[in-house]
Coordinates of C-alpha atoms in Angstrom, one line a residue:
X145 CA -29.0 -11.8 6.4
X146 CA -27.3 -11.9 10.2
X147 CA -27.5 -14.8 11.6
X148 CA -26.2 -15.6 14.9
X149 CA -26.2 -19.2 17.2
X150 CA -25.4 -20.2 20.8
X151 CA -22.1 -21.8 21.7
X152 CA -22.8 -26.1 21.9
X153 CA -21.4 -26.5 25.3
X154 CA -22.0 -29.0 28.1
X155 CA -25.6 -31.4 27.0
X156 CA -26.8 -29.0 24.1
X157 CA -27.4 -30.5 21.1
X158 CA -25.0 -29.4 18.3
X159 CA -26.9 -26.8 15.5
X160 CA -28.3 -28.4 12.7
X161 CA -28.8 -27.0 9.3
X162 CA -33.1 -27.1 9.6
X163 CA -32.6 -24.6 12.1
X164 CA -30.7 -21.8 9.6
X165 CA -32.3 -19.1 7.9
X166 CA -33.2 -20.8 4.3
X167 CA -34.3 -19.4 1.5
X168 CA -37.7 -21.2 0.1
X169 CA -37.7 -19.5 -3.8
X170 CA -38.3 -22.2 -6.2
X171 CA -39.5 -22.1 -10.0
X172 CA -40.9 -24.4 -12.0
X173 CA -38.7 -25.0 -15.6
X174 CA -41.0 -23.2 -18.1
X175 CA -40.8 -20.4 -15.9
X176 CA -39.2 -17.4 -17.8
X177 CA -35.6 -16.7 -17.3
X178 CA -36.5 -12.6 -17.4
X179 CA -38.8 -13.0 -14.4
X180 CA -35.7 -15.3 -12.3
X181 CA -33.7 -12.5 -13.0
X182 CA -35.8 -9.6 -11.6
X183 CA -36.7 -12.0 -8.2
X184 CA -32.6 -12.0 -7.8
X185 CA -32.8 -7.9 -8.8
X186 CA -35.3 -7.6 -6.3
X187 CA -33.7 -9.4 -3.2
X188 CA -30.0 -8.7 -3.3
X189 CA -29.4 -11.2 -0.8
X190 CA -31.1 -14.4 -2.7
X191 CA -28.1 -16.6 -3.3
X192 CA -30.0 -18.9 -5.6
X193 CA -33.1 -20.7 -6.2
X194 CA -35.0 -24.3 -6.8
X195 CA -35.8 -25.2 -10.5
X196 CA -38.1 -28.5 -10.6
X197 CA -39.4 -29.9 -13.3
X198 CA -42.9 -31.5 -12.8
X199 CA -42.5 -31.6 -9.3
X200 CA -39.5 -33.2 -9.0
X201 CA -35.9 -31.7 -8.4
X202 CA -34.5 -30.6 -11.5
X203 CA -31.5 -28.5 -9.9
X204 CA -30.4 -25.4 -8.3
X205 CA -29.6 -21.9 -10.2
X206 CA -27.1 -19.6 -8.4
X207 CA -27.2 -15.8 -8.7
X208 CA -23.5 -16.0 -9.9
X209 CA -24.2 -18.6 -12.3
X210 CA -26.9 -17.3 -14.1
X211 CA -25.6 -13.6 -14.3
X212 CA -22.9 -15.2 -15.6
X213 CA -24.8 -16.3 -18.6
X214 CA -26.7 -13.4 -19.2
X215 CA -23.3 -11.4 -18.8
X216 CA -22.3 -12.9 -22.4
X217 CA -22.1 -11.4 -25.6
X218 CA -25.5 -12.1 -26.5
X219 CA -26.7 -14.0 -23.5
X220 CA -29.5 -11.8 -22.5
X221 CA -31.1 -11.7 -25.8
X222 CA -30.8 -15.6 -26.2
X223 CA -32.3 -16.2 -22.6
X224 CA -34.3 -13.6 -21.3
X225 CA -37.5 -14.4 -22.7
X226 CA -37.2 -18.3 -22.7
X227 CA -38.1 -20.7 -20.3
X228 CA -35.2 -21.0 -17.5
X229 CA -34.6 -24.9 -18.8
X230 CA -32.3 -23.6 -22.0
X231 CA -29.7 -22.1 -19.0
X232 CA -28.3 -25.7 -19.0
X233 CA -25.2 -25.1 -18.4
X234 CA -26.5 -22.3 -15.4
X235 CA -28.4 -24.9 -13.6
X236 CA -26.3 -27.3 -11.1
X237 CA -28.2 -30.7 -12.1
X238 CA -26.6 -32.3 -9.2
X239 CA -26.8 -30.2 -5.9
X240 CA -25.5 -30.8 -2.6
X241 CA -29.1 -32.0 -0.7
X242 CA -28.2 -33.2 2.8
X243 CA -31.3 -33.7 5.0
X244 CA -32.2 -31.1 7.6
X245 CA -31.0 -32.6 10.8
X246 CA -27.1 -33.0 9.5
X247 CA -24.9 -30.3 11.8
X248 CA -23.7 -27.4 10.8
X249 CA -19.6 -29.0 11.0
X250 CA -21.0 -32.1 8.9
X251 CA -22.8 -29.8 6.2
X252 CA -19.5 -27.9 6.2
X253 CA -17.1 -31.2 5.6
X254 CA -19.9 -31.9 2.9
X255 CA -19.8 -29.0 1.1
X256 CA -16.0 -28.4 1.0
X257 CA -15.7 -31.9 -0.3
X258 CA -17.0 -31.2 -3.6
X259 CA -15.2 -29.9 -6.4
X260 CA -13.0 -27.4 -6.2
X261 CA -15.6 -25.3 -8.9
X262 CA -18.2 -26.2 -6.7
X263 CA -17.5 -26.1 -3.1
X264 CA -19.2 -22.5 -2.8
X265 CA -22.3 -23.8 -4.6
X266 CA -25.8 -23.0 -2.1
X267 CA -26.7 -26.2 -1.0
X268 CA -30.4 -27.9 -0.5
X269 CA -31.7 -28.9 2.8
X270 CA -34.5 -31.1 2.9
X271 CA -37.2 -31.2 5.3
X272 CA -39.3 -33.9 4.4
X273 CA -42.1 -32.0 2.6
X274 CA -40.1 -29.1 1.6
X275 CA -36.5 -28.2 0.7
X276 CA -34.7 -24.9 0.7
X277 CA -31.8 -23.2 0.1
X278 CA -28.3 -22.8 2.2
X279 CA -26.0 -20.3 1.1
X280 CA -22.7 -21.3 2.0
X281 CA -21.5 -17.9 3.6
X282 CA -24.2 -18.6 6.2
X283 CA -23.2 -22.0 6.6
X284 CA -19.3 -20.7 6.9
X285 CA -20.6 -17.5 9.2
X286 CA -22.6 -20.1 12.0
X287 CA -19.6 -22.2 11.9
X288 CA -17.3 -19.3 12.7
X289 CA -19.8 -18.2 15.4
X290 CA -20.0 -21.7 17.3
X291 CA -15.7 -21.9 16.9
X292 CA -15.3 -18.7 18.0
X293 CA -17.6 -19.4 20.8
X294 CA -16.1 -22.5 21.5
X295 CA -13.0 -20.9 21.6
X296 CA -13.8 -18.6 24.3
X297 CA -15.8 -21.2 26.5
X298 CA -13.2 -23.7 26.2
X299 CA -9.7 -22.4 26.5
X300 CA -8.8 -26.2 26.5
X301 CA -9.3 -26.0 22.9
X302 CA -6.9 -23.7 22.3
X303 CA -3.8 -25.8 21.7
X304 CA -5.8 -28.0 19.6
X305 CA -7.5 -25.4 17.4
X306 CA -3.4 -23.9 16.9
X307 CA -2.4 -27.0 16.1
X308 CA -5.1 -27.7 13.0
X309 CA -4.6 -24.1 12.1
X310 CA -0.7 -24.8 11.9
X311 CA -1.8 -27.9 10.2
X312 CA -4.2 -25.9 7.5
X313 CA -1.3 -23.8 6.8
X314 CA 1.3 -26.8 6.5
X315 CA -1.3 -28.1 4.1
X316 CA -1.9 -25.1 2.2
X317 CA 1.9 -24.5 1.6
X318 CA 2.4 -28.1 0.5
X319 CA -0.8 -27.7 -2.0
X320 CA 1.3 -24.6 -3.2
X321 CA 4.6 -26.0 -3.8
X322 CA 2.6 -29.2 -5.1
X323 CA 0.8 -26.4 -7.7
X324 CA 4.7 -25.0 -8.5
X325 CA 6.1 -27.7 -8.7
X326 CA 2.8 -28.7 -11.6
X327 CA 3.6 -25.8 -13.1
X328 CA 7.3 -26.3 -13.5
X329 CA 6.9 -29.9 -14.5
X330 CA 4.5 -28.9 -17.3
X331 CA 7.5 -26.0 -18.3
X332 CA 10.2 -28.6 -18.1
X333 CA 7.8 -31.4 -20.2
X334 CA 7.3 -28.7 -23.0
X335 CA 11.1 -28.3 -22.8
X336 CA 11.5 -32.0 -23.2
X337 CA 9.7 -32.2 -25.9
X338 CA 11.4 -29.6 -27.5
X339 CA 14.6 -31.3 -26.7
X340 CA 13.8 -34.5 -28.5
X341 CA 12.2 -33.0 -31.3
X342 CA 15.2 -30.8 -32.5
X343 CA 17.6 -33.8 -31.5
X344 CA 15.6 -35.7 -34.0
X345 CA 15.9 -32.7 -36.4
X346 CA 19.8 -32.6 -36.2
X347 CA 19.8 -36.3 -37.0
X348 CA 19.4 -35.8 -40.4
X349 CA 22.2 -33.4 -41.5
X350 CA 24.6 -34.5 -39.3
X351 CA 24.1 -38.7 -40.9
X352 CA 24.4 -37.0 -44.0
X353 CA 27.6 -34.9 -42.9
X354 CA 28.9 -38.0 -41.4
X355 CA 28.1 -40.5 -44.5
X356 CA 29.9 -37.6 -46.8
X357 CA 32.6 -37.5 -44.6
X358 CA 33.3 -41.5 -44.2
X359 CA 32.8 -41.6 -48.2
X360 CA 35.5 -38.6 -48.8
X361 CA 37.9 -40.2 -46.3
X362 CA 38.2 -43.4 -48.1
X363 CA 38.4 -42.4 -51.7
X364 CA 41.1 -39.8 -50.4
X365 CA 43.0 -43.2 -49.0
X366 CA 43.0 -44.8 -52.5
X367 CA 43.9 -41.6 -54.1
X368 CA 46.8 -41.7 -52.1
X369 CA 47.8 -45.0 -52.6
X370 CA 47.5 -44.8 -56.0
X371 CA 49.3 -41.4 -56.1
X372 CA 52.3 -43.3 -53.8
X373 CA 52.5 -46.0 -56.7
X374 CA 52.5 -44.0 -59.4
X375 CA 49.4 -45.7 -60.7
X376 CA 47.3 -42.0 -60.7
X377 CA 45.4 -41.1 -63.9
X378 CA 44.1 -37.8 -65.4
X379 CA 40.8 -39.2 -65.2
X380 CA 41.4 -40.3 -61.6
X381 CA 42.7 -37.0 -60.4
X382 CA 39.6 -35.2 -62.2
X383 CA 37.2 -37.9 -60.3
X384 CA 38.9 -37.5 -57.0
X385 CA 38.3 -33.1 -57.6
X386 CA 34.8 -34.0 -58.2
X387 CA 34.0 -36.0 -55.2
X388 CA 35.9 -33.6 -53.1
X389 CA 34.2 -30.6 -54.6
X390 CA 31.0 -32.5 -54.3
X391 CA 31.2 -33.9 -50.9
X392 CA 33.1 -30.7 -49.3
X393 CA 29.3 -28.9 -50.9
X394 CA 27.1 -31.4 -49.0
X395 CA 29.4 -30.9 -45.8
X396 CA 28.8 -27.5 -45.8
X397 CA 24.7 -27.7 -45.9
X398 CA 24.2 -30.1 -44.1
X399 CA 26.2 -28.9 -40.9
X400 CA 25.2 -25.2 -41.9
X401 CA 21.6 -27.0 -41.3
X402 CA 22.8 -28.5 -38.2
X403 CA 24.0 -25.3 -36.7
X404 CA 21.0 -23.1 -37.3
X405 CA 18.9 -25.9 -35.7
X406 CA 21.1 -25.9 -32.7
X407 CA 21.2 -21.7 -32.8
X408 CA 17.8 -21.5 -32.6
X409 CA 17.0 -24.2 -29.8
X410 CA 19.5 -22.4 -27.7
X411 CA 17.9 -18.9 -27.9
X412 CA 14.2 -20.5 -27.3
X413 CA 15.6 -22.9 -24.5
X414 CA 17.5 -19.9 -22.7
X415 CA 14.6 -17.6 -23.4
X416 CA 12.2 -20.3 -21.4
X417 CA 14.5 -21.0 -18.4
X418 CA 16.0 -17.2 -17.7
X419 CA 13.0 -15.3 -18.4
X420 CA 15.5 -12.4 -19.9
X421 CA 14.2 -9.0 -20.2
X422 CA 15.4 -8.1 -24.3
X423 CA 14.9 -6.0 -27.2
X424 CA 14.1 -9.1 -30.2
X425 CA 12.7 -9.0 -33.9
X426 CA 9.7 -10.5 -33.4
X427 CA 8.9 -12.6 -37.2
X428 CA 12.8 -13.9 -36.7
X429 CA 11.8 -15.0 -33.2
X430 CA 9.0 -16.7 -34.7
X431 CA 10.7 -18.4 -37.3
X432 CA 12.9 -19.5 -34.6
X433 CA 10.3 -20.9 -32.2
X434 CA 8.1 -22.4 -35.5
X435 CA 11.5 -24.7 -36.2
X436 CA 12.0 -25.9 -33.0
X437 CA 8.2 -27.1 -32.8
X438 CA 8.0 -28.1 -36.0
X439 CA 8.9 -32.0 -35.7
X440 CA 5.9 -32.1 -33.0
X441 CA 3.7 -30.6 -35.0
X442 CA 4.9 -32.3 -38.3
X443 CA 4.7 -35.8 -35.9
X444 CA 0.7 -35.4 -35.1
X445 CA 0.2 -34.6 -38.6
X446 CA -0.5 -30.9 -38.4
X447 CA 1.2 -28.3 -40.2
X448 CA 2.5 -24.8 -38.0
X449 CA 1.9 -21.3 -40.0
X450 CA 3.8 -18.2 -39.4
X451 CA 2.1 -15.0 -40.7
X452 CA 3.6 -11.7 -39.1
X453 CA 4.4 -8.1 -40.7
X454 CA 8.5 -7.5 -40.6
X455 CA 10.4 -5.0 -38.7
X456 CA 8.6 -5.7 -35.5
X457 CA 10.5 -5.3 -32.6
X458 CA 9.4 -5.7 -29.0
X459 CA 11.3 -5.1 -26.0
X460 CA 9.8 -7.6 -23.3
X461 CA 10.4 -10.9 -22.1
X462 CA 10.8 -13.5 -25.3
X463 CA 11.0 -16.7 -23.1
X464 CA 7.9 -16.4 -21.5
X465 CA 6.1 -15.3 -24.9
X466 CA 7.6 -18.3 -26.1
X467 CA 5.9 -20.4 -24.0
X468 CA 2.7 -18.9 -24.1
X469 CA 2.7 -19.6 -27.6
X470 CA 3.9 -23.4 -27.1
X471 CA 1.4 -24.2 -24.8
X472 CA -1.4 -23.0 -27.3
X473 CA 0.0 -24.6 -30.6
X474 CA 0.2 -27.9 -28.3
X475 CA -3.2 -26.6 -26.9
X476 CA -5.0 -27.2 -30.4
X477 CA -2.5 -30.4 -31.0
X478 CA -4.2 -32.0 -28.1
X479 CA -7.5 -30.4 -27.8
X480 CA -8.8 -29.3 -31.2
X481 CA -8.5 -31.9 -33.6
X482 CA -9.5 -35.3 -33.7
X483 CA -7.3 -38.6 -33.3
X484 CA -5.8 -38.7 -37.0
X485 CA -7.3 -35.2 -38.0
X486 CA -4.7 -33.2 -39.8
X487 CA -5.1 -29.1 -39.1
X488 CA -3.4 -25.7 -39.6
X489 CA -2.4 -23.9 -36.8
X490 CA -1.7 -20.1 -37.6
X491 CA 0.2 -17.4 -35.3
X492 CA -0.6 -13.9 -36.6
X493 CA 0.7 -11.5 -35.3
X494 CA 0.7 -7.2 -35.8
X495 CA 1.2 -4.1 -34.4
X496 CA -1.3 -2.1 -33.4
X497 CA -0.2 1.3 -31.8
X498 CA 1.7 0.7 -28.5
X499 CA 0.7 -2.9 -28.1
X500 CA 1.5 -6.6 -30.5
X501 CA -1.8 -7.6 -31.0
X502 CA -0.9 -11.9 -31.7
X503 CA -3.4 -14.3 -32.3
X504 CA -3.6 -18.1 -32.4
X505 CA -5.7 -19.7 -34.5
X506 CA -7.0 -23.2 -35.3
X507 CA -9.2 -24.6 -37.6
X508 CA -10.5 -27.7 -35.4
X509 CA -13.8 -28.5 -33.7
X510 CA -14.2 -25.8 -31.1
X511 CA -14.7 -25.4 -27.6
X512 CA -18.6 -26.4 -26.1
X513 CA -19.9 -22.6 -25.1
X514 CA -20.1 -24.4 -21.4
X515 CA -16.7 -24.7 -21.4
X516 CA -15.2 -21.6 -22.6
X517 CA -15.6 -19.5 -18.9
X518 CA -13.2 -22.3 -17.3
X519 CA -10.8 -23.1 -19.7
X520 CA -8.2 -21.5 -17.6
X521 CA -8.7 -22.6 -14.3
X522 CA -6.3 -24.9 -12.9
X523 CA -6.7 -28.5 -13.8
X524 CA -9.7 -28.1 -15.5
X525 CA -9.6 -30.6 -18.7
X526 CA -11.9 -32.5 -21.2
X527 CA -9.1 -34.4 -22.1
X528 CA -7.6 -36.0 -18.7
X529 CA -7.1 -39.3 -20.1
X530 CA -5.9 -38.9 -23.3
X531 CA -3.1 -35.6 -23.2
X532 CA -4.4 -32.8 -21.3
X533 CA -3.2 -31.9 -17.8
X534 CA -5.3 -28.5 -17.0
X535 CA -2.8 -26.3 -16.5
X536 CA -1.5 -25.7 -20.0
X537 CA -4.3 -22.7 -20.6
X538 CA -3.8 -22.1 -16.4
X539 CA 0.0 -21.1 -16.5
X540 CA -0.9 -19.1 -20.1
X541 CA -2.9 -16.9 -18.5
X542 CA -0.8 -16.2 -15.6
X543 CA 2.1 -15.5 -17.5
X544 CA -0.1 -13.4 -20.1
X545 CA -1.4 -11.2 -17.1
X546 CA 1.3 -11.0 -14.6
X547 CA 4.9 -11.2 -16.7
X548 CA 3.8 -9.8 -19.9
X549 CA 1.2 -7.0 -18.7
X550 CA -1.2 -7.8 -20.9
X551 CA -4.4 -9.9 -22.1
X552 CA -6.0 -13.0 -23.7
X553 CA -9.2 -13.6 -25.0
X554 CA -10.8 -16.6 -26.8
X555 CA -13.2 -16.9 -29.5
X556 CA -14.8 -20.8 -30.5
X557 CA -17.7 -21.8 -32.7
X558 CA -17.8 -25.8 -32.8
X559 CA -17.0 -27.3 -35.6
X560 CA -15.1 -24.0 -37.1
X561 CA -12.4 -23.8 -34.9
X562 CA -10.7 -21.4 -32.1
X563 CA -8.6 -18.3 -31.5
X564 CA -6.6 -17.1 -29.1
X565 CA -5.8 -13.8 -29.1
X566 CA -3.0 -12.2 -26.9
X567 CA -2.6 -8.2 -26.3
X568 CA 0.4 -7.1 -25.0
X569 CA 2.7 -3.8 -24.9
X570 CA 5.2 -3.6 -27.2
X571 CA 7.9 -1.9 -25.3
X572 CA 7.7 -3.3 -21.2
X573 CA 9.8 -1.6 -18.9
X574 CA 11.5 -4.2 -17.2

């Protein structure tokens, strides 16, 4: 639809929104979805339309929105022939209205002030005794028209429409080192908590190391004195051999045990900050990663399952794998279970041809089917106050798609549980 407007200059009244092509399509609630769907077929340009529900507003149903829906595995056959109400999480319940004399710049500051999700939404203009729709690329195209008019009736203007455009960009560069610097805070926190978790490990052997140590050293101290005064025994000869024999054993465990904790936090923890490109085993790796998370997971009471075929060996970038898989297993921690809930967390993982087919899986509550097309937009979250920061699934992605070249999907039935599963080539040229 072209739409044009005259420049406001001098006396004229600034444009309102009543006075923009609108689209007047509305449907009452029972109508059925299959016959919604062939108006949009039928007018390519219908952005969305009015549902009411016995006269009254009930919301607005986008094109994108409800092809969306029907788009799913399934979708068509569950909506097309039932009454439009069912698409409830289609239907925007709470539209933008803004009555028709607001102007075109105050519909625009409106609009954009909305969600992030939702700042592209049509919006309703109401005319007293009737309401349409606003598509917002009409909305953006007049305001476009009357700046660039503006701009060339009011040179004036210039310096000041350089200045907010130097400010937009100023703003937009801050919002993206803001977004990096999210992004790296959220690496560096999963880091930390790897950190403290295998510090707490190592506690363990080394007290024990250091107890068997402080015990040896002070029985080898009487041994000698008594060895000095000629007071030694058969017996205490043969005791001291035990408790060396004995104690020189539990050294050698324990800070055997300390050292493969400490090897395999430092491949993981260089992995995750260098992003090397390597040739690794992948069910060693695994292993690796599983004992560095494990007194997390052991801490929220869940218990972290390994289940990969041997002699797989991948040539990519292990670090950023790594944290792909972190961020899901703490994904489920936070998300999938509830407060108390204990749960199994599985990573599977085969080959399948030229690409690692890995999957992780979780035997909580689900995602809600309205939720499962957003789960990895940035800083979308169910779970704001209580974990969840809406990036974990955000930076997943990105790292799935861009570093490792491949995919993810998901697949949630409530109260069954969830999987994640990641496709990616097995040998990626650097």
């Amino acid at each position: 639809m072209d739409v044009t407007t005259e420049a406001a200059t001098g006396q004229q009244a600034p444009l309102t929104v009543g006075e923009l092509p609108l689209w007047h399509i509305t449907f009452d609630r029972h109508t059925c979805t299959g016959e919604i769907e062939q108006r949009f077929i039928a007018d390519r340009d219908l952005p969305a339309c009015i549902i009411r529900a016995d006269g009254q507003l009930l919301g607005v149903l986008s094109r994108r929105h409800l092809m969306a829906e029907l788009s799913k595995p399934m979708g068509r056959e569950v909506f097309i022939k039932r009454p439009v109400e069912i698409m409830t999480a289609a239907i925007d319940t709470n539209p933008l209205v803004l009555p028709a004399t607001t102007t075109v710049a105050a519909a625009m500051e409106a609009a954009l002030s909305r969600p992030d999700d939702r700042s592209f939404e049509p919006v309703i203009i109401d005319a007293g005794d009737t309401a349409g729709i606003l598509a917002m690329d009409v909305l953006m195209r007049v305001q476009s028209s009357q700046l660039e008019h503006a701009l060339i009736a009011k040179d004036e203007l210039l310096d000041e429409v350089q200045r907010a455009a130097d400010d937009l960009r100023a703003a937009l560069e801050k919002l993206g080192q803001a977004r990096d610097r999210l992004v790296q805070s959220e690496k560096m926190a999963a880091l930390g908590q790897l950190v403290a978790g295998v510090a707490h490990e190592i506690n363990t052997p080394i007290g024990v190391a250091l107890t068997a140590t402080t015990h040896l050293n002070e029985r080898t101290g009487e041994f000698r004195q008594s060895f000095l005064e000629n007071r030694m025994k058969r017996s205490d000869l043969q005791a001291y051999i035990d408790l060396a024999t004995e104690s020189s054993e539990l050294l050698r465990y324990n800070i055997q045990r300390a050292s493969q904790l400490i090897q395999s936090f430092k491949q993981v923890a260089v992995d995750q900050t260098s992003e090397q490109h390597r040739r690794f085993e992948l069910k060693a790796y695994l292993e690796q990663l599983a004992a560095s998370l494990a007194p997390e997971v052991r801490k929220a009471g869940h218990a972290l399952v390994i289940s990969c075929e041997p002699d797989i060996h991948v040539l990519s970038y292990p670090g950023p794998l790594a944290q792909v898989l972190s961020n899901l297993v703490s994904n489920a921690m936070v998300h999938a279970y509830e407060q108390g809930a204990a749960g199994t967390i599985t990573v599977s993982c085969a080959a399948n041809g030229s690409d690692l087919v890995l999957s992780v899986i979780d035997n909580g509550r689900g995602i809600f089917p309205e939720n499962l097309g957003r789960i990895y937009d940035p800083f979308f979250t169910t779970r704001r106050g209580a974990g969840g920061t809406g990036l974990g699934l955000n930076i997943v992605f990105n790292i799935v798609t861009d570093t490792l070249k491949g995919r993810i999907d998901c697949q949630s039935e409530l109260g069954t549980g969830t999987v994640f599963t990641l496709t990616m080539p097995l040998q990626l040229p650097q």
